[in-house]
Coordinates of N, CA, C and O in Angstrom, one line a residue:
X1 N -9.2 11.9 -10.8 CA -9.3 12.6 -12.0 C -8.0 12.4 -12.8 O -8.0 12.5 -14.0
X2 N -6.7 12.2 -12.0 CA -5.6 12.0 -12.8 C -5.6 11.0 -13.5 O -5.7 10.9 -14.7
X3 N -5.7 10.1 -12.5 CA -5.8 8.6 -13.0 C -6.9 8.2 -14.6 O -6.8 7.3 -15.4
X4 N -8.1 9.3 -14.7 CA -8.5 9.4 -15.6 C -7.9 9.7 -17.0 O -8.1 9.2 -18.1
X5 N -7.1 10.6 -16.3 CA -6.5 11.7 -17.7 C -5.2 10.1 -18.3 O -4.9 9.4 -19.2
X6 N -5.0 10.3 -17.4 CA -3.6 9.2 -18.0 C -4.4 7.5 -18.4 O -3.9 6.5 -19.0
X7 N -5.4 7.7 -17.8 CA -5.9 5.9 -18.7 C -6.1 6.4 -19.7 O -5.7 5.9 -20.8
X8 N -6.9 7.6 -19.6 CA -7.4 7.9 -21.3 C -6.3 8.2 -22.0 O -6.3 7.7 -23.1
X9 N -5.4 8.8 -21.8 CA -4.3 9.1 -22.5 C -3.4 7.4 -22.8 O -2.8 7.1 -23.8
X10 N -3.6 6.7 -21.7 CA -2.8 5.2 -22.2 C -4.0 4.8 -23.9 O -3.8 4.9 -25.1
X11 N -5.0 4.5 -23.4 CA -6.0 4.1 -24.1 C -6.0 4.8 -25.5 O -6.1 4.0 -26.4
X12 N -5.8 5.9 -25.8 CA -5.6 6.7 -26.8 C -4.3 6.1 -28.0 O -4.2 5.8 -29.2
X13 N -3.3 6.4 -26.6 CA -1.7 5.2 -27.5 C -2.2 4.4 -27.5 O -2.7 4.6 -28.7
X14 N -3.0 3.1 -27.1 CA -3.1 2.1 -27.4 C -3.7 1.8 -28.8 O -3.3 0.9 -29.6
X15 N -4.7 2.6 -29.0 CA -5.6 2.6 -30.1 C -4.6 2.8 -31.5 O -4.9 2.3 -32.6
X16 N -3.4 3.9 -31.1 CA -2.6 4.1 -32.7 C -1.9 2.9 -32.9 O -1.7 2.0 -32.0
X17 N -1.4 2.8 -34.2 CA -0.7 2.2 -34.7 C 1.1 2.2 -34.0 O 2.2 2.8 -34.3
X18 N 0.9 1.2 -33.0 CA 2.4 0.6 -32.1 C 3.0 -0.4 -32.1 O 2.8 -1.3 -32.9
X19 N 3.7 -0.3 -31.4 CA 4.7 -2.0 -31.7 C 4.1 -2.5 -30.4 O 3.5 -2.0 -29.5
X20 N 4.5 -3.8 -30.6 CA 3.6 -5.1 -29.7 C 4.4 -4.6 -28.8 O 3.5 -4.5 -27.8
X21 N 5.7 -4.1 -28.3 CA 6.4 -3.5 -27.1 C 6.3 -2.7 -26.5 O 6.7 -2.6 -25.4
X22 N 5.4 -1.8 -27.2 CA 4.8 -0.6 -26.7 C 4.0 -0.9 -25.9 O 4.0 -0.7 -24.7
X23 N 2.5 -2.0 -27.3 CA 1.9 -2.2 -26.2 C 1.6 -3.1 -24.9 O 0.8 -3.2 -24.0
X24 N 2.9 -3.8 -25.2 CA 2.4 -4.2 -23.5 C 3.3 -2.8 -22.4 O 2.9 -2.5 -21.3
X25 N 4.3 -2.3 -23.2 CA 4.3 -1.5 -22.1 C 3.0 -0.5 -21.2 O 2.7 -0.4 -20.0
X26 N 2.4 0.1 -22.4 CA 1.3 0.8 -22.5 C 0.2 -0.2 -21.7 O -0.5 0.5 -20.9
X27 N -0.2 -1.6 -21.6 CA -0.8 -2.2 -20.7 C -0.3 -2.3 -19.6 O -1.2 -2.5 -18.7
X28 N 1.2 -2.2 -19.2 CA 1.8 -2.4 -17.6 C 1.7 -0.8 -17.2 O 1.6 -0.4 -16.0
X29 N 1.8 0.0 -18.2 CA 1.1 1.6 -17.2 C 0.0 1.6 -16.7 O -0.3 1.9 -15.6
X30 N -0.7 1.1 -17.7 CA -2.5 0.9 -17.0 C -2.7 0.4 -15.6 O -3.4 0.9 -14.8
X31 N -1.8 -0.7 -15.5 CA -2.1 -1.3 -14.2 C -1.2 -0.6 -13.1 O -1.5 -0.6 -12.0
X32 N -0.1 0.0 -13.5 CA 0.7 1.0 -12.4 C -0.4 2.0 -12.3 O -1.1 2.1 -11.3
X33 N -0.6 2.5 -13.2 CA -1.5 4.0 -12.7 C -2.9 3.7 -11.6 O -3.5 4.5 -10.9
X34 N -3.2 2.2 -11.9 CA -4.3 2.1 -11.1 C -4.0 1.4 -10.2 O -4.9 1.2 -9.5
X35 N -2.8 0.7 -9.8 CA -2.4 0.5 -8.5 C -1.6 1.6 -7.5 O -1.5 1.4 -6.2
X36 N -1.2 3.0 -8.3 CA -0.6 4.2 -7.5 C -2.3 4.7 -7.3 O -2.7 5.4 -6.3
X37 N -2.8 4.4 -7.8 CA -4.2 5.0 -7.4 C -4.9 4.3 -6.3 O -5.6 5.0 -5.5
X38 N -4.9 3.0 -6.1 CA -5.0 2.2 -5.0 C -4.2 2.9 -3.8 O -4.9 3.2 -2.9
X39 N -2.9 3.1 -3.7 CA -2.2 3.4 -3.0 C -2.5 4.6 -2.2 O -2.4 4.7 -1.0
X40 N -2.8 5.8 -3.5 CA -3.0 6.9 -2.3 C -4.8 6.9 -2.0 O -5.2 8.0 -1.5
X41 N -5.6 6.2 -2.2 CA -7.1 5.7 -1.3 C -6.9 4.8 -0.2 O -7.7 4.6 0.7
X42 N -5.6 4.0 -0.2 CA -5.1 3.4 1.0 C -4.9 4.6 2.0 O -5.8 4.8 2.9
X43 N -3.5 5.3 1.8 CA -3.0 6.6 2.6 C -4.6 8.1 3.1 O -4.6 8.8 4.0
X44 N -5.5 7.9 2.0 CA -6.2 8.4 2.2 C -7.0 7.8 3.4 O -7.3 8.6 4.4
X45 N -7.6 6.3 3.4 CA -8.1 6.0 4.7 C -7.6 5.6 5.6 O -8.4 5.4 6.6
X46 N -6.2 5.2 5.8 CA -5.3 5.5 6.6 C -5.9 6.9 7.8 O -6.5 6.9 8.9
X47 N -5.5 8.0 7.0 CA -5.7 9.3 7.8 C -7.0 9.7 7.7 O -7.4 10.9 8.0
X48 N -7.7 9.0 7.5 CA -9.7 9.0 8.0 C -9.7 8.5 9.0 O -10.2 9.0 10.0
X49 N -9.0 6.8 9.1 CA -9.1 6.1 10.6 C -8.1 6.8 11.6 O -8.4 6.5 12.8
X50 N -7.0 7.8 11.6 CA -6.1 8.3 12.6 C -7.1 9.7 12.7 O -6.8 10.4 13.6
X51 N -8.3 10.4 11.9 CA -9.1 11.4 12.5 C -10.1 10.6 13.3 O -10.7 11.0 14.3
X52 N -10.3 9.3 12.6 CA -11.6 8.7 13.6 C -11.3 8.5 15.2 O -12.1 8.5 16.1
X53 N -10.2 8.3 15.3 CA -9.7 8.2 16.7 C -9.3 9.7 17.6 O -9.4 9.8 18.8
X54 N -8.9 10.7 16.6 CA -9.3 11.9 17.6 C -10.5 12.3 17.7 O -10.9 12.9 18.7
X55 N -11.1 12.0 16.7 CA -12.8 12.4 17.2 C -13.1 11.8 18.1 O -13.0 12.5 19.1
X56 N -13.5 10.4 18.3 CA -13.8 9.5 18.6 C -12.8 9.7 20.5 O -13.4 9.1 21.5
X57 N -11.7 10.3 20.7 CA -10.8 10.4 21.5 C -10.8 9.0 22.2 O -11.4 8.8 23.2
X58 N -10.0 8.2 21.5 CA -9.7 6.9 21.7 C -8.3 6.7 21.3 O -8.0 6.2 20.2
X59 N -7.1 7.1 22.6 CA -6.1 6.8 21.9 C -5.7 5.5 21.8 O -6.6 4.7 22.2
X60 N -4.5 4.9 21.3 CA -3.8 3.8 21.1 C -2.5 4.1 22.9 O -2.0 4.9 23.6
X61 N -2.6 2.7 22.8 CA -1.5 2.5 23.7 C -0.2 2.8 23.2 O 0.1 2.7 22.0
X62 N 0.7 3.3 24.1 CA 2.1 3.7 23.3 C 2.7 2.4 22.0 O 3.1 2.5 20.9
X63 N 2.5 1.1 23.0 CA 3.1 0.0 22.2 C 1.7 -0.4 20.8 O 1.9 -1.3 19.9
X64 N 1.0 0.0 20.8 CA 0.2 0.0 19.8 C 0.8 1.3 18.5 O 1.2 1.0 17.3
X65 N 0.7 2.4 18.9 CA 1.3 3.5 18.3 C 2.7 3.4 17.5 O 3.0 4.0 16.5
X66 N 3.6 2.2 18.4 CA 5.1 1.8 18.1 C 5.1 0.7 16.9 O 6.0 0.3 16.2
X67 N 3.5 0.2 16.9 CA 3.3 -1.2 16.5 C 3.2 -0.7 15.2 O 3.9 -1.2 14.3
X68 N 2.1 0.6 14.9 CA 1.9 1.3 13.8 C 3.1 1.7 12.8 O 3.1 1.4 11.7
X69 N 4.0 2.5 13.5 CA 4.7 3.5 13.3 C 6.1 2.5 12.4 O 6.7 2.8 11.3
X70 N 6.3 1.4 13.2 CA 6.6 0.0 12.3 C 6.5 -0.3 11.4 O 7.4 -0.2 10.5
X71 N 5.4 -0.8 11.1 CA 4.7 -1.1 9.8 C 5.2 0.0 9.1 O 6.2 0.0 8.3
X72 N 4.2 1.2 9.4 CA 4.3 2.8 8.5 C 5.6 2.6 8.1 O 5.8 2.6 6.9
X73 N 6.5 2.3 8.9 CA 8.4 2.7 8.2 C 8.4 1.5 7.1 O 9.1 1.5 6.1
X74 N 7.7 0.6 7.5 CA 8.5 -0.4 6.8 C 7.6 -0.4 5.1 O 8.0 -0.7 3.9
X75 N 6.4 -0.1 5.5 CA 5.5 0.2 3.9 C 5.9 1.4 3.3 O 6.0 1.4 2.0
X76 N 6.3 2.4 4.2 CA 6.9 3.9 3.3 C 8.0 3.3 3.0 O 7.8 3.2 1.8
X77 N 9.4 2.6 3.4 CA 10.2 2.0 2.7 C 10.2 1.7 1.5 O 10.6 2.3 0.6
X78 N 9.7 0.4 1.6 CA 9.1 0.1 0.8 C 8.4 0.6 -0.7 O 8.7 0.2 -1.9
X79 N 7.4 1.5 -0.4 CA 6.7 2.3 -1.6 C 8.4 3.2 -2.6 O 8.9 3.2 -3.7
X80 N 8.6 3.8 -1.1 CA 9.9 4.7 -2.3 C 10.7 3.8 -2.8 O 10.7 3.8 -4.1
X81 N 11.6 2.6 -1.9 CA 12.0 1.8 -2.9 C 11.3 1.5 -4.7 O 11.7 1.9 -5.8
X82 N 10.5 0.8 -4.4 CA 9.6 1.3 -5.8 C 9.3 2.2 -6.6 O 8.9 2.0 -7.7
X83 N 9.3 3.3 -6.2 CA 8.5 4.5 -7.0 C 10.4 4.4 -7.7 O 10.7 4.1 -8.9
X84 N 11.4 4.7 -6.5 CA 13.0 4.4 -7.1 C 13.0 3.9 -8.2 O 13.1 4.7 -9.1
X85 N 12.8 2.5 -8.5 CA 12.8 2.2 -9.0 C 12.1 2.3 -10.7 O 12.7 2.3 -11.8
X86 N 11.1 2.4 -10.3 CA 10.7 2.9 -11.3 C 11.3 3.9 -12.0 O 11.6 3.8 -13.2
X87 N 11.6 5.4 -11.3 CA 12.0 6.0 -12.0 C 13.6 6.1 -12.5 O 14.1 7.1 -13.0
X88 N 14.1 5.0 -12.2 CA 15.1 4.6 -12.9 C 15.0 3.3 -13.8 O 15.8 2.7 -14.4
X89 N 13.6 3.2 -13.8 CA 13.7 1.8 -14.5 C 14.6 0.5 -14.6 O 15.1 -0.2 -15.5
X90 N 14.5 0.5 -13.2 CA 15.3 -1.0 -12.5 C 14.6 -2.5 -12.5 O 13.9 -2.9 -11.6
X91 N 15.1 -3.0 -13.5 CA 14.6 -4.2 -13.7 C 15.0 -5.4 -12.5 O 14.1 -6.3 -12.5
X92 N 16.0 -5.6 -11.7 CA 16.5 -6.0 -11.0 C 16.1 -6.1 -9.3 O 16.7 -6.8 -8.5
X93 N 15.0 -5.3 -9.3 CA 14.4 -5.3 -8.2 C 13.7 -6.6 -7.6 O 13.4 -6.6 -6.4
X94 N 13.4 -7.4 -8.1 CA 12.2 -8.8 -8.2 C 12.7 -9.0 -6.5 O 12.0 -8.6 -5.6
X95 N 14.4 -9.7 -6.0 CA 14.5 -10.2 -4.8 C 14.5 -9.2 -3.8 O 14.3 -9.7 -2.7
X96 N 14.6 -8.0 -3.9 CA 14.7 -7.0 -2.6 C 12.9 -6.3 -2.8 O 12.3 -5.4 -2.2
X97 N 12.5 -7.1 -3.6 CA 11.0 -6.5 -3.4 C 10.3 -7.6 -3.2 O 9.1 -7.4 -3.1
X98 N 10.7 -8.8 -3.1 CA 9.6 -9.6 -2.6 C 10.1 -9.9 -0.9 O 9.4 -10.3 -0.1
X99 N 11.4 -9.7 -0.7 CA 12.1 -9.9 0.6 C 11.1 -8.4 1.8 O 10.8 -8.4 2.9
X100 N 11.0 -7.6 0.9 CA 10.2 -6.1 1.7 C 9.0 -6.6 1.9 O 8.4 -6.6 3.0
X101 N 8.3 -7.1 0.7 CA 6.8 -7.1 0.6 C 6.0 -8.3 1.9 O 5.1 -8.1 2.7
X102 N 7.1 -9.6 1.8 CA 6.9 -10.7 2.6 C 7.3 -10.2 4.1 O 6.6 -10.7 5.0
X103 N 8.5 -8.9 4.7 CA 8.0 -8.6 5.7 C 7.5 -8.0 6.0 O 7.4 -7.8 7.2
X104 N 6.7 -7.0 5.2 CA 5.2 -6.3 5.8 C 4.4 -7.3 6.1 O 3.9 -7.4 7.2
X105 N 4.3 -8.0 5.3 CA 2.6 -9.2 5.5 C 3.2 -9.6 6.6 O 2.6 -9.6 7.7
X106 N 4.6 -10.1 6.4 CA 5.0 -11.1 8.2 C 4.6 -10.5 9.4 O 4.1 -11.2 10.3
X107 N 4.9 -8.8 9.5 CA 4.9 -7.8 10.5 C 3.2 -7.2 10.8 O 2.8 -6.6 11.8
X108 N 2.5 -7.8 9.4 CA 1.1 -7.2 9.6 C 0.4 -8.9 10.9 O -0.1 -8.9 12.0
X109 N 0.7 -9.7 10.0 CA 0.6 -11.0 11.0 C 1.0 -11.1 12.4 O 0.7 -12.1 13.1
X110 N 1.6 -10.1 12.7 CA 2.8 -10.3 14.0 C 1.8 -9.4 14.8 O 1.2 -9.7 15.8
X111 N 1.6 -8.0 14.1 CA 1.0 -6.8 15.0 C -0.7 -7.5 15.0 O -1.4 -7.0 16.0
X112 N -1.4 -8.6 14.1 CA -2.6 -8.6 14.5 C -2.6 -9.8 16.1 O -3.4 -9.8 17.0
X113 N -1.5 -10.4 15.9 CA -1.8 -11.5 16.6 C -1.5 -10.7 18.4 O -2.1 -11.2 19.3
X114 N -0.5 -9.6 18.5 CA -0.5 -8.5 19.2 C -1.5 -8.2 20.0 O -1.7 -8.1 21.2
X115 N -2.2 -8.1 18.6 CA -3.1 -6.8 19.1 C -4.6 -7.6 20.1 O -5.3 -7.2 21.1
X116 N -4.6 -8.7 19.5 CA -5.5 -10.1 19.9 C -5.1 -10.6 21.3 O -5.9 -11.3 22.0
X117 N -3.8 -10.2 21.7 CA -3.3 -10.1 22.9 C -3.9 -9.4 23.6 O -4.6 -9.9 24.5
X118 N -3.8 -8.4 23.4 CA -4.1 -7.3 24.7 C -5.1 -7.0 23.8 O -4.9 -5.9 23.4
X119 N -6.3 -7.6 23.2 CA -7.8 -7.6 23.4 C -8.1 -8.2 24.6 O -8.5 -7.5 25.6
X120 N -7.9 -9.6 24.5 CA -8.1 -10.9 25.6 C -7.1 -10.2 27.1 O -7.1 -10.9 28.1
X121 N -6.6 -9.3 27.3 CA -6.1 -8.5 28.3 C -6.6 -7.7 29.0 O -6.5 -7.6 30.2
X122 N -7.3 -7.0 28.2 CA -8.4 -6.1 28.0 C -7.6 -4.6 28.2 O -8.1 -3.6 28.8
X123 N -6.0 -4.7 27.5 CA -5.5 -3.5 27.5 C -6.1 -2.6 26.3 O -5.8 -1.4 26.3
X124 N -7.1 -3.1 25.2 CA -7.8 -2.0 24.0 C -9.0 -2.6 24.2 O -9.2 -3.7 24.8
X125 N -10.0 -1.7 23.7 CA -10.9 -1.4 23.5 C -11.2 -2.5 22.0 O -10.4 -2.9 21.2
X126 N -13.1 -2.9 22.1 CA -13.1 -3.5 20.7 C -13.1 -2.0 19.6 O -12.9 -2.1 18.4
X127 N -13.5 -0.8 20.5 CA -13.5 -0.1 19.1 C -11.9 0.6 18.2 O -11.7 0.9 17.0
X128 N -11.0 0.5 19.7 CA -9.9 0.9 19.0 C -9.6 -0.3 18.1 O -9.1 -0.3 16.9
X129 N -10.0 -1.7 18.8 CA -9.3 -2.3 17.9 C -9.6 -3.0 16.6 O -9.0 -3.9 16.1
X130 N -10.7 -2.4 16.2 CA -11.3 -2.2 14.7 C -10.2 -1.3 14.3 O -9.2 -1.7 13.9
X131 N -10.4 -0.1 14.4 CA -9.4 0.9 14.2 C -7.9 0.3 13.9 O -7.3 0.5 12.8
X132 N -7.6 -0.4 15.0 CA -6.2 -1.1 14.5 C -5.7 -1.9 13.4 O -4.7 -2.0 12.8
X133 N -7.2 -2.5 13.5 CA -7.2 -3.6 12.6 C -7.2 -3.3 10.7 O -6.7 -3.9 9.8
X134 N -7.9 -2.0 11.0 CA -7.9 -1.8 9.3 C -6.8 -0.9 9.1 O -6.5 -0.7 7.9
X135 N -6.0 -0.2 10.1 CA -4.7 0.5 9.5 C -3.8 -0.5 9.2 O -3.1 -0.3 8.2
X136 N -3.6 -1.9 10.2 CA -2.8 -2.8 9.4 C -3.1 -3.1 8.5 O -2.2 -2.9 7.7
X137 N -4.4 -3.6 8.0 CA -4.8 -3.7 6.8 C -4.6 -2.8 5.6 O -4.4 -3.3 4.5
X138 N -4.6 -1.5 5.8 CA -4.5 -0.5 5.0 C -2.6 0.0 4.6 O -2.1 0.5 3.6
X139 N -2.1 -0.4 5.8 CA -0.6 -1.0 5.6 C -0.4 -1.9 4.4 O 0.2 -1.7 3.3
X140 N -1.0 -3.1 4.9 CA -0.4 -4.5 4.1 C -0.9 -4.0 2.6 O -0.2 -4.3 1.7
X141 N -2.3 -3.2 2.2 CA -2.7 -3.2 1.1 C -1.8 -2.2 0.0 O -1.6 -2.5 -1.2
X142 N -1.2 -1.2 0.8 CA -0.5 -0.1 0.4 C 1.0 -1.3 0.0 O 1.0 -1.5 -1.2
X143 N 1.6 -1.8 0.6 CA 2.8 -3.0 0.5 C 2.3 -3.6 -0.9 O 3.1 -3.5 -1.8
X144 N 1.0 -4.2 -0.9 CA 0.8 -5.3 -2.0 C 0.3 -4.5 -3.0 O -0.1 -5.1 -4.0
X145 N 0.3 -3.4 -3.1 CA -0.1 -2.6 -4.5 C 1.3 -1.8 -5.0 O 1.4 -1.5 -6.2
X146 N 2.3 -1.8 -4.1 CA 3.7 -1.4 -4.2 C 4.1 -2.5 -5.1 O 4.5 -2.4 -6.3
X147 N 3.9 -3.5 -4.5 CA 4.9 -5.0 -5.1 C 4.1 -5.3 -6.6 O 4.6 -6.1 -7.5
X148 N 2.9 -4.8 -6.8 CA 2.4 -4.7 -7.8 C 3.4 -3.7 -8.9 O 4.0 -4.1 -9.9
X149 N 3.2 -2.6 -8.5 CA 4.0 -1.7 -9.5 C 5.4 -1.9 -9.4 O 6.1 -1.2 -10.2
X150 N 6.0 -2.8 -8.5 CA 7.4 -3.2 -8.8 C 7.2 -4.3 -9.6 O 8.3 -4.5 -10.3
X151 N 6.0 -5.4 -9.9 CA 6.4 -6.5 -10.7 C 6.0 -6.0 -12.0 O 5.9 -6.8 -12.9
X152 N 5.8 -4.9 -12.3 CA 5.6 -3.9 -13.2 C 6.9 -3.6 -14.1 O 7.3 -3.9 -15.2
X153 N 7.3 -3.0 -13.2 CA 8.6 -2.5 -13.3 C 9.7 -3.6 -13.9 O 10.6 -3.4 -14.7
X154 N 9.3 -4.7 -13.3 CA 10.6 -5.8 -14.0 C 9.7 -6.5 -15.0 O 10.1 -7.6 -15.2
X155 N 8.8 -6.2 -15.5 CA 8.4 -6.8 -17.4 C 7.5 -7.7 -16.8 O 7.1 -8.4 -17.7
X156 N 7.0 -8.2 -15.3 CA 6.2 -9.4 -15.1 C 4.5 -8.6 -15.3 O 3.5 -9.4 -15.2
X157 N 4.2 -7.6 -15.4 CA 2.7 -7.2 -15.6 C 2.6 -6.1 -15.8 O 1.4 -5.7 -16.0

């Protein structure tokens, strides 16, 4: 519903009489507001897949939970970095946000190949490790919608 009110409201400026500065700024909100909106439907199914597993009572292995909890620090990093950013309006961000963004994906790469381990081990389960598989996933997507609203932030979109 937010995300509504503020496109319509970008859409609205867009339509008056602005400077070409405006509106691309007014175009790089559009796509922030709808990549912060990506982000918390990520966080949202994030904590659908961490209830499907107490339902389901299927825990993770400690070193699975560690594996998570990794990532988690390193994407919540990450995001505040950004959001920082933004609200200081830091143009300067480009190398410490592609240096973050590249080791999530490295770290999401690292934890699948992990996890593919102790499948073939037969320390998880295939259903936890669907479970596993889309929180990394839901990690790296939360990372690449971050790096979105940071290339935002420095005038690239």
């Amino acid at each position: 519903m937010l995300q509504k009110e503020i496109t319509d409201f970008l859409v609205n400026l867009s339509q008056k009489s602005i400077t070409q500065d405006m509106s691309r700024d007014v175009a790089s909100m559009m796509h922030m507001v709808n990549d912060l909106e990506r982000v918390g439907d990520h966080c949202e199914m994030l904590w659908r897949l961490i209830g499907r597993l107490r339902e389901l009572k299927l825990p993770f292995s400690s070193v699975a939970w560690q594996e998570v909890e990794e990532l988690a620090g390193k994407t919540r990093d990450f995001l505040a970095f950004v959001v920082d950013a933004l609200d200081r309006n830091d143009a300067s961000i480009k190398p410490i946000a592609v240096t973050m963004v590249t080791a999530i994906d490295e770290l999401e790469d690292t934890l699948r190949n992990n996890h593919i381990a102790r499948l073939n081990t037969g320390e998880c389960s295939v259903q936890q490790g669907l479970i596993f598989i889309d929180m990394l996933q839901g990690f790296s997507k939360v990372g690449s919608h971050a790096f979105n609203v940071g290339r935002a932030v420095v005038g690239e979109r």
